PDB file of C-alpha atoms in Angstrom:
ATOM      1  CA  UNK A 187      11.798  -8.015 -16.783  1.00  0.00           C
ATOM      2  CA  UNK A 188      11.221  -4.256 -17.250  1.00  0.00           C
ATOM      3  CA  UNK A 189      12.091  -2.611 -14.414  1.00  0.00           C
ATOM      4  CA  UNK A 190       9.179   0.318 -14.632  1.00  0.00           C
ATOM      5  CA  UNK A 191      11.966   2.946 -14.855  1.00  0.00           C
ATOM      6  CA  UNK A 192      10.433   4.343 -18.359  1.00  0.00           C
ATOM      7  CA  UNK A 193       6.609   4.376 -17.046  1.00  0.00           C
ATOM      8  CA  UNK A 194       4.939   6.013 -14.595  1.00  0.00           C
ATOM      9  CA  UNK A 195       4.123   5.103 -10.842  1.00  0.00           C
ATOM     10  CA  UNK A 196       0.241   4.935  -9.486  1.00  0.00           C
ATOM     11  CA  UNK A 197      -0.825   4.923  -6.491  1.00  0.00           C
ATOM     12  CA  UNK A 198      -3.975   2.376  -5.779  1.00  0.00           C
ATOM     13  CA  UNK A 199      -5.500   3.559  -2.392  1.00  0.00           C
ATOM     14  CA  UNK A 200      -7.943  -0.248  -1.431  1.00  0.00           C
ATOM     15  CA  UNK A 201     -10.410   2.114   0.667  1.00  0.00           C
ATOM     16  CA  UNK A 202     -13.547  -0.170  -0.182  1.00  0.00           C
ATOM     17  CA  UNK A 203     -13.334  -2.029   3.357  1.00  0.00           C
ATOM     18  CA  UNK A 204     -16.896  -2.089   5.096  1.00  0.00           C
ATOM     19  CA  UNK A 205     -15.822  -0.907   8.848  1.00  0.00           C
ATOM     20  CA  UNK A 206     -17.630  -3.826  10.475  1.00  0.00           C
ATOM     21  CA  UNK A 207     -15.767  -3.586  13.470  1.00  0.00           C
ATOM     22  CA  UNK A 208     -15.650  -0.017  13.754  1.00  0.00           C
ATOM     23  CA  UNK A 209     -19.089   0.590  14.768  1.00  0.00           C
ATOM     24  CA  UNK A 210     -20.347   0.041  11.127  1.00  0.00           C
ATOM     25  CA  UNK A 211     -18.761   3.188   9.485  1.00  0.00           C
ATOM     26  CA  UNK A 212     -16.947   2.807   6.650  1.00  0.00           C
ATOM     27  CA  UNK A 213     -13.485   2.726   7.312  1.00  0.00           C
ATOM     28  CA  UNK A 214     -12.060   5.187   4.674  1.00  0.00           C
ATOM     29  CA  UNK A 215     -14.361   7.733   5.767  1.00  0.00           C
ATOM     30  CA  UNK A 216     -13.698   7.064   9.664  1.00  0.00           C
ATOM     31  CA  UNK A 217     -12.695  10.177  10.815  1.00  0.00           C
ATOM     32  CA  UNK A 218      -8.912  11.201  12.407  1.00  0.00           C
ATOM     33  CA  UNK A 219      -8.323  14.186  14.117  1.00  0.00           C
ATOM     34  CA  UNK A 220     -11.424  15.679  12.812  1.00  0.00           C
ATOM     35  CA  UNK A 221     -10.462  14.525   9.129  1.00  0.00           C
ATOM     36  CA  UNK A 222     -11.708  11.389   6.706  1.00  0.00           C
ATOM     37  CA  UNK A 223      -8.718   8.872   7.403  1.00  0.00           C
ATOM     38  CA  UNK A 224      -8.247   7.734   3.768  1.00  0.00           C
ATOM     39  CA  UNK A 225      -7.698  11.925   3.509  1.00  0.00           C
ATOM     40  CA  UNK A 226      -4.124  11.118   4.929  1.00  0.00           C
ATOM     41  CA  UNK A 227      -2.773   8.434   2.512  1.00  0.00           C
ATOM     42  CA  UNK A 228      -3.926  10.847  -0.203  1.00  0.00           C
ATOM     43  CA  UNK A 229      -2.159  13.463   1.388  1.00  0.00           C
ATOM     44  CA  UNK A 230       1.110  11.360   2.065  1.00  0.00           C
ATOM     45  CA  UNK A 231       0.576  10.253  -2.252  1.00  0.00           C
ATOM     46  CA  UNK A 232       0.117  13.942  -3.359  1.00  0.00           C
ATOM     47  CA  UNK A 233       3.171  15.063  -1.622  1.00  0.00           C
ATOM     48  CA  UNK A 234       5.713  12.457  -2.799  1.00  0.00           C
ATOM     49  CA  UNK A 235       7.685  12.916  -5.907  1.00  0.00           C
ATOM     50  CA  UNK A 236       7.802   9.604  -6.876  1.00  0.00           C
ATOM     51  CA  UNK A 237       4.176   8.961  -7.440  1.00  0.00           C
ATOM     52  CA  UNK A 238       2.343  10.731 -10.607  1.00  0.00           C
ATOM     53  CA  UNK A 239      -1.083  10.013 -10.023  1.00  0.00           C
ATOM     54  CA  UNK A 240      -3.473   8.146  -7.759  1.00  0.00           C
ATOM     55  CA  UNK A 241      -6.452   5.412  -8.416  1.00  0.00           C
ATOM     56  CA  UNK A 242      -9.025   5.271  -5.508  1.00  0.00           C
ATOM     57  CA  UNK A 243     -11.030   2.304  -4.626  1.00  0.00           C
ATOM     58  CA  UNK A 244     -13.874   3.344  -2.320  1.00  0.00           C
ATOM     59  CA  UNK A 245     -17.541   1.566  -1.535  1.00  0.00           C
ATOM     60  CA  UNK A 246     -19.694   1.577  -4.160  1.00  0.00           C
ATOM     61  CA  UNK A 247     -22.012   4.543  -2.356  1.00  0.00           C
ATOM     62  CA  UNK A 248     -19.357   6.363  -1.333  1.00  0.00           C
ATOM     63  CA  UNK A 249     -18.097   7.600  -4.841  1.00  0.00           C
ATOM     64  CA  UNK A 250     -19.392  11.051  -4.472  1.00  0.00           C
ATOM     65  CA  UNK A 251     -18.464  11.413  -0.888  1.00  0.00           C
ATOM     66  CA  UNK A 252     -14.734  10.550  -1.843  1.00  0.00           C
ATOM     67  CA  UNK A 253     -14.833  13.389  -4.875  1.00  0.00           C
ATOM     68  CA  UNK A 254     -16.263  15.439  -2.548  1.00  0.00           C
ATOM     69  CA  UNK A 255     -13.449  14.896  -0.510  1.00  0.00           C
ATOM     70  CA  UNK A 256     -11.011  15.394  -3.390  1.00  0.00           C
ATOM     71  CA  UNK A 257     -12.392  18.396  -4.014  1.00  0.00           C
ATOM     72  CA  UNK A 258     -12.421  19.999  -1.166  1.00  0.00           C
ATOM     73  CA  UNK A 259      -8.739  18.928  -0.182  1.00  0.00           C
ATOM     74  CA  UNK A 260      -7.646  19.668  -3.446  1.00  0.00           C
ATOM     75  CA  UNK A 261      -5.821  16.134  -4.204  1.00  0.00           C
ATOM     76  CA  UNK A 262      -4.535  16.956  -7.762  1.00  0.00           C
ATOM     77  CA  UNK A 263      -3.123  13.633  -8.681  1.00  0.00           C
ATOM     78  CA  UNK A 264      -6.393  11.751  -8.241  1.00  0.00           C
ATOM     79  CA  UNK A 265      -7.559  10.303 -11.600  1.00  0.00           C
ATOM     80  CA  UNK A 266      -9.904   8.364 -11.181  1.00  0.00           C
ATOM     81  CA  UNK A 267     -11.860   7.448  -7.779  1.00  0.00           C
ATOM     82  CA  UNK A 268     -14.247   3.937  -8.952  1.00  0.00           C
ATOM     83  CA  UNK A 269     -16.515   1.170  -7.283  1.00  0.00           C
ATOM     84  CA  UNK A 270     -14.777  -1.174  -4.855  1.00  0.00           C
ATOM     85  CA  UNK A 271     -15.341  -5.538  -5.431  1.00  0.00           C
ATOM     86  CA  UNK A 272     -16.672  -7.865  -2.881  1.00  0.00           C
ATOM     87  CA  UNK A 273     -13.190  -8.309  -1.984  1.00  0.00           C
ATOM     88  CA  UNK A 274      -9.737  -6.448  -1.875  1.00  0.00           C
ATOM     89  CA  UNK A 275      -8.593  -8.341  -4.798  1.00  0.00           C
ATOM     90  CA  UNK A 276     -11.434  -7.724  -6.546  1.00  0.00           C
ATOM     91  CA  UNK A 277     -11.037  -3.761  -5.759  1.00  0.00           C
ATOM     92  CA  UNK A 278      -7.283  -3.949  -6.645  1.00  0.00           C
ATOM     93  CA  UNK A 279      -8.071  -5.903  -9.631  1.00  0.00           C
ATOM     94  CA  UNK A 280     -10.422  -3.431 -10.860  1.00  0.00           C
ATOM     95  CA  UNK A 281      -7.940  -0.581 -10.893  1.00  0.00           C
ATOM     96  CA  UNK A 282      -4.384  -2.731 -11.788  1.00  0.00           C
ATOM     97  CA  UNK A 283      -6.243  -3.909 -15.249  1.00  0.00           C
ATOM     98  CA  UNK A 284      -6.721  -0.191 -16.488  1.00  0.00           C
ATOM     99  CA  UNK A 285      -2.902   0.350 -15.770  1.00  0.00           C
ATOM    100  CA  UNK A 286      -0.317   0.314 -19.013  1.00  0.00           C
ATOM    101  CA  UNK A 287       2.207  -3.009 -17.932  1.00  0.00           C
ATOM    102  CA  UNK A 288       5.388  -0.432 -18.083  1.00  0.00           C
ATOM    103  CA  UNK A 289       4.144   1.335 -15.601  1.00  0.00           C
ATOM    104  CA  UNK A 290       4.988   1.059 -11.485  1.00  0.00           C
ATOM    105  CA  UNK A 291       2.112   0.199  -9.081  1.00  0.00           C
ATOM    106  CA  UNK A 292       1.720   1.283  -5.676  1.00  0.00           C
ATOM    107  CA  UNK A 293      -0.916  -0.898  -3.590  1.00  0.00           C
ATOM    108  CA  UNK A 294      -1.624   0.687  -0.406  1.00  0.00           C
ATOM    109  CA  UNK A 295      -4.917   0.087   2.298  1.00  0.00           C
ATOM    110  CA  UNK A 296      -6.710   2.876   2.895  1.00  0.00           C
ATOM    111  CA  UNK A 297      -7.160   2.082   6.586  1.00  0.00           C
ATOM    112  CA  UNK A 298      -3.170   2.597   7.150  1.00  0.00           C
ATOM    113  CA  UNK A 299      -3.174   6.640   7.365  1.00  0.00           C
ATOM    114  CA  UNK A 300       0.491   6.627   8.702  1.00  0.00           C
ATOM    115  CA  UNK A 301       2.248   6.529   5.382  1.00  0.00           C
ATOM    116  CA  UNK A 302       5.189   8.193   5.085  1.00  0.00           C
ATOM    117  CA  UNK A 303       6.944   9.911   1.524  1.00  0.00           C
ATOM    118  CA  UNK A 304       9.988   7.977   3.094  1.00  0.00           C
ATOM    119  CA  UNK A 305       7.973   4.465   2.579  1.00  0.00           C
ATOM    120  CA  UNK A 306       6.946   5.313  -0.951  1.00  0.00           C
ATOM    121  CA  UNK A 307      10.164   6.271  -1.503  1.00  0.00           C
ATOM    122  CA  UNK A 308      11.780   2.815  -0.239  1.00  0.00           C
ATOM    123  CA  UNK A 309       9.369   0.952  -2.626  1.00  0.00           C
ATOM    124  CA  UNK A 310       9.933   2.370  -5.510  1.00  0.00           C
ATOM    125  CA  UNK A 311      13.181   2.212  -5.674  1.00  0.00           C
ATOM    126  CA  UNK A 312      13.588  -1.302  -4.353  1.00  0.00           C
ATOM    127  CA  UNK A 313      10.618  -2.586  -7.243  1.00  0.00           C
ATOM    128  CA  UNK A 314      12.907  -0.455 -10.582  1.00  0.00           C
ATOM    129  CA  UNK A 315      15.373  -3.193  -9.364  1.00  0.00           C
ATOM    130  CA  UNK A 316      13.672  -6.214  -8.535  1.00  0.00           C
ATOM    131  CA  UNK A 317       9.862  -5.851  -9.783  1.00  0.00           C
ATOM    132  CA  UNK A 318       8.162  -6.931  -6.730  1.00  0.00           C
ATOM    133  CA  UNK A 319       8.896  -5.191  -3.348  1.00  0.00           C
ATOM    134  CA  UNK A 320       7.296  -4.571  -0.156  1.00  0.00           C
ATOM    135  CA  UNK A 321       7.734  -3.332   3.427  1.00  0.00           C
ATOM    136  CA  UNK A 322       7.802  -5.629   6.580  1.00  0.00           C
ATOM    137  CA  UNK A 323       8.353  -4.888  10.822  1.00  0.00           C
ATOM    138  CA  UNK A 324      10.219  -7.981  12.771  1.00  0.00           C
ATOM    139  CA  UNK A 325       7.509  -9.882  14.209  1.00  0.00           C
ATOM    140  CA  UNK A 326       7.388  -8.403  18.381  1.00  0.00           C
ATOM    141  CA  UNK A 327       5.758 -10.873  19.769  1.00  0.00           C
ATOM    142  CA  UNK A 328       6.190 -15.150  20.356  1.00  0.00           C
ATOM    143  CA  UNK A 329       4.116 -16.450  17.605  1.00  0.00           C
ATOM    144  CA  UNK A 330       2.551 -20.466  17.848  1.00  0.00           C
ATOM    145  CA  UNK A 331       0.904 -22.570  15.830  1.00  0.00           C
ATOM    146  CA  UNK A 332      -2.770 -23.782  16.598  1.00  0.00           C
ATOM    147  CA  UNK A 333      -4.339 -26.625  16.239  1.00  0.00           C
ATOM    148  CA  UNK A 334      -8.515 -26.865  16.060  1.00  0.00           C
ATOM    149  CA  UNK A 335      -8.755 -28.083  19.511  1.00  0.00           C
ATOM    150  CA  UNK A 336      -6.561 -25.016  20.700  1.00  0.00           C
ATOM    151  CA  UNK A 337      -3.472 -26.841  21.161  1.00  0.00           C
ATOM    152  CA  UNK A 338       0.129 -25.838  20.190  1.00  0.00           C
ATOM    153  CA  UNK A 339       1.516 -27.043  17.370  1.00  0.00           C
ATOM    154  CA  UNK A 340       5.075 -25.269  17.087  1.00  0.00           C
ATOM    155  CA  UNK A 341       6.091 -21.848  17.879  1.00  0.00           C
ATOM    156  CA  UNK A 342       8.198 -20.622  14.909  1.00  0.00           C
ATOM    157  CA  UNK A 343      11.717 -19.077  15.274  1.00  0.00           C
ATOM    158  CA  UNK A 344      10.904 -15.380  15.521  1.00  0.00           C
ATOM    159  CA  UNK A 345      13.715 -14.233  14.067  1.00  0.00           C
ATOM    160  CA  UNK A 346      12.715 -15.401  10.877  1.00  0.00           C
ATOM    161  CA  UNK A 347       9.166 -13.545  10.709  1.00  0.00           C
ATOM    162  CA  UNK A 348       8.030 -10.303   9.501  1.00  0.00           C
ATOM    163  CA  UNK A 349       4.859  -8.896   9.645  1.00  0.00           C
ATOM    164  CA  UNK A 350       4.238  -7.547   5.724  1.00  0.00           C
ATOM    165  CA  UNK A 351       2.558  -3.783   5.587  1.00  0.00           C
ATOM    166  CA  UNK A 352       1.683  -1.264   2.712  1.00  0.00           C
ATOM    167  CA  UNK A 353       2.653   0.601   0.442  1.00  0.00           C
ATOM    168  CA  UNK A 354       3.655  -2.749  -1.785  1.00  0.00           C
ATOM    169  CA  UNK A 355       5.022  -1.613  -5.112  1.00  0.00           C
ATOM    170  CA  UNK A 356       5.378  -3.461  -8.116  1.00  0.00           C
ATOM    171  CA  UNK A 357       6.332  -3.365 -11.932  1.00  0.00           C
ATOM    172  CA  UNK A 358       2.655  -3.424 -13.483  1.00  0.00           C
ATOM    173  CA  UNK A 359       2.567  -5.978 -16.426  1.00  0.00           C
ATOM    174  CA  UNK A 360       4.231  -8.531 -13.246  1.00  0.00           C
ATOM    175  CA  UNK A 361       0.967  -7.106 -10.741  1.00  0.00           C
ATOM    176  CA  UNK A 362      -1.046  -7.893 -13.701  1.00  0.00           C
ATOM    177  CA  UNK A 363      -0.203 -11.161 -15.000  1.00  0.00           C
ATOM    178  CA  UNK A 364      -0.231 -12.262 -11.105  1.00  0.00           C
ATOM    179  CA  UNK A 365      -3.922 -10.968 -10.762  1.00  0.00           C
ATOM    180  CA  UNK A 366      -4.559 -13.042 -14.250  1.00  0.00           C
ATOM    181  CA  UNK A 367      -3.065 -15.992 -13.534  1.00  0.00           C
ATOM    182  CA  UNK A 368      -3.933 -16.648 -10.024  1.00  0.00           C
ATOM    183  CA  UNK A 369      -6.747 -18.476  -8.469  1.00  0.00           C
ATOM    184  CA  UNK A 370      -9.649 -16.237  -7.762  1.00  0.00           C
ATOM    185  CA  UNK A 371      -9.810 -17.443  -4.224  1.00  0.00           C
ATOM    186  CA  UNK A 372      -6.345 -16.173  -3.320  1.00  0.00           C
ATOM    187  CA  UNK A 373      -7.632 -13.332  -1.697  1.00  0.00           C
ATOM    188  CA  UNK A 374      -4.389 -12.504   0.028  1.00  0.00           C
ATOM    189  CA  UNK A 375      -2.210  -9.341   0.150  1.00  0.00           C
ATOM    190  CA  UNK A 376      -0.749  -8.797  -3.448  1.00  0.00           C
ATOM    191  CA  UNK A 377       2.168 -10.382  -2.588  1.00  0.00           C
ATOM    192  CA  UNK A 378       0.684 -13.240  -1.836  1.00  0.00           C
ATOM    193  CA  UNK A 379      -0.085 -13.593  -5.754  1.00  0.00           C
ATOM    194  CA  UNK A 380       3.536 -12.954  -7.076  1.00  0.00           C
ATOM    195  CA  UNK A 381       4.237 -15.725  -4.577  1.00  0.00           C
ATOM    196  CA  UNK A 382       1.798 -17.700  -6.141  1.00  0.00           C
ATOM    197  CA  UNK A 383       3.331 -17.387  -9.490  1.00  0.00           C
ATOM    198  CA  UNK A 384       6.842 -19.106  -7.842  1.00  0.00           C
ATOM    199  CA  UNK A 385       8.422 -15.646  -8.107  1.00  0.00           C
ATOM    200  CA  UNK A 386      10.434 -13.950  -5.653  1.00  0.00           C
ATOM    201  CA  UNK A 387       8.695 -10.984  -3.300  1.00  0.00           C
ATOM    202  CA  UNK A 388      11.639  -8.701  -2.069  1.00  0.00           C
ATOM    203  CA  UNK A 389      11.088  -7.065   1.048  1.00  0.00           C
ATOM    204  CA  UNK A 390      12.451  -2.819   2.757  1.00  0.00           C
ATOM    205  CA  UNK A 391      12.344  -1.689   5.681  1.00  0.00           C
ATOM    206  CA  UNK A 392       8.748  -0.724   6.801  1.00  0.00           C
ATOM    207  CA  UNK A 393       7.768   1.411   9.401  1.00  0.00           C
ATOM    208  CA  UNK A 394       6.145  -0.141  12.758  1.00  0.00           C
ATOM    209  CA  UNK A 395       4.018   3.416  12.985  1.00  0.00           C
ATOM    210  CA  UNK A 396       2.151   2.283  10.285  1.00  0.00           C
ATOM    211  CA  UNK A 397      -0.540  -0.118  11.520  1.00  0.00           C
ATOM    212  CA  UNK A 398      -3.664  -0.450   9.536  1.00  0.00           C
ATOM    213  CA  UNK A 399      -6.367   0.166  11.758  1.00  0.00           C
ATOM    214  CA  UNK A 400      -9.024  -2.426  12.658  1.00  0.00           C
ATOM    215  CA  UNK A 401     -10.002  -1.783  15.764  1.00  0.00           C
ATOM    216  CA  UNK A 402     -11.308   1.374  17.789  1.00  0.00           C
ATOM    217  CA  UNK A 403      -8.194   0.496  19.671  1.00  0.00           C
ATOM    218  CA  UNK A 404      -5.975   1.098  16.224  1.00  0.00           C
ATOM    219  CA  UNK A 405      -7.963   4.554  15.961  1.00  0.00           C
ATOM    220  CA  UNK A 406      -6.498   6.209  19.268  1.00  0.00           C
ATOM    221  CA  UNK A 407      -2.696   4.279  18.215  1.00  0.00           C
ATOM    222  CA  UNK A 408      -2.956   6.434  14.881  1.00  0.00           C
ATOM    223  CA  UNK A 409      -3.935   9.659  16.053  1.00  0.00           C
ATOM    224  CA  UNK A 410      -1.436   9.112  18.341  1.00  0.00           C
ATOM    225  CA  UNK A 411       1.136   8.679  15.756  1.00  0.00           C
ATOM    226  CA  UNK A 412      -0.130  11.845  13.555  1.00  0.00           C
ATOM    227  CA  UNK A 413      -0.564  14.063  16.812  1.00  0.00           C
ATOM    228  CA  UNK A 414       3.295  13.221  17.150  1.00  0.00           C
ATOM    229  CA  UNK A 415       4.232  13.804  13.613  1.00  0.00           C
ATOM    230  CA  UNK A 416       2.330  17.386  14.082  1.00  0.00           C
ATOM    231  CA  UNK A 417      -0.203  16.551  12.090  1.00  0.00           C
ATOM    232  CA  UNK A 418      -3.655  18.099  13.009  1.00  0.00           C
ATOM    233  CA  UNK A 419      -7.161  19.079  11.385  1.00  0.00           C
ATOM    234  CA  UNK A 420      -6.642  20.739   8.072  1.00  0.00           C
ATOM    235  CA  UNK A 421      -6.987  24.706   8.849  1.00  0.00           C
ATOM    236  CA  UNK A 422      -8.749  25.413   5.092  1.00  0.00           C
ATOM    237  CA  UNK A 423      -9.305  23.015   1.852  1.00  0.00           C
ATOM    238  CA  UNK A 424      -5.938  21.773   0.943  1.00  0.00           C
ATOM    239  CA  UNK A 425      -3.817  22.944   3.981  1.00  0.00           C
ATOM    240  CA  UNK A 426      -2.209  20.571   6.550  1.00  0.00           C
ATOM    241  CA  UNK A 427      -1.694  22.655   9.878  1.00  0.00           C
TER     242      UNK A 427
END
């Protein structure tokens, strides 16, 4: 297997999720400390060194709001910003087919804005050597297994479940050839697809800071997060305070 360590690395930012239960807005454009939250996963991908240029997957009338967005915020390594599916596959799919196979793909939600350079970092390396790689927390909490009438079934040993995040990397003719090959209706994490395939998913360190916000709940968690990480409103186009 190529390892990627000849091509380049993109960044796909899946930012095409509805919002449904955020009140309706569109979750990329939900705004964070006064700023679009998809603005801070494009931050996080124009500052790291490993990553050479960035694909984002928005809703199909948001196009212009998201190069406006750009624009203004000056996000240099943005190539191309394009429709989203009816699904996340579907919007990863999009992107991951216009990608040359030697090349390193990062897959990353929009709707987690506490990405760290340290993440990326962890990925990329970990996917030169294996192909497939991606982040995961230990689970916190006693997990069980329902039945349809709301009975247990089993509660799992804990210590062997993870809870899998983003930024997933992967060597790009493997992403591709899983997104080819797989049943349409595996609408999973990309992982999930590799998995599919009966190959092997390696897993890093990920970061329990970076949930992917859901809920209105999830909002107030990551502002919390940034606010700590002295993050604040942008002062002028292209400058973090």
């Amino acid at each position: 297997m190529t390892d990627g360590s000849d091509g380049r690395v993109i960044g796909i930012i899946a930012a095409a999720g509805s919002g449904e239960r955020m009140g309706g807005v569109q979750k990329a454009f939900q705004l964070l400390l006064g700023r679009e939250m998809v603005a801070y996963s494009l931050q996080v991908m124009e500052e790291s060194e490993e990553i050479d240029s960035v694909m984002l997957v928005v809703p199909s009338d948001a196009v212009d709001t998201a190069t406006r967005l750009c624009l203004e915020m000056r996000f240099n390594k943005v190539g191309s910003i394009s429709k989203g599916g009816r699904t996340r596959r579907e919007s990863v799919e999009s992107a991951v087919r216009s990608i040359d196979g030697s090349d390193l793909i990062i897959v990353h939600d929009g709707a987690r804005p506490c990405i760290t350079t340290e993440l990326i970092t962890r990925g990329v390396e970990m996917a030169r050597e294996t192909g497939a790689a991606i982040p995961v927390v230990p689970a916190q909490d006693t997990i069980k297994e329902i039945a349809p009438d709301g009975k247990v079934v089993t509660t799992p040993d804990r210590s062997r479940l993870f809870a899998a995040q983003t930024p997933q990397v992967f060597q790009g003719a493997l992403l591709r050839r899983a997104h080819y090959e797989t049943s349409p209706d595996l609408v999973l994490d990309d992982a999930s697809l590799i998995e599919a395939l009966g190959l092997p998913v390696h897993t890093f360190e990920g970061d329990p800071a970076n949930i992917k916000v859901t809920t209105p709940i999830d909002l107030a968690f990551a502002e919390a997060v940034l606010r700590q990480r002295g993050m604040t409103e942008p002062t002028y186009p292209g400058q973090w305070a």
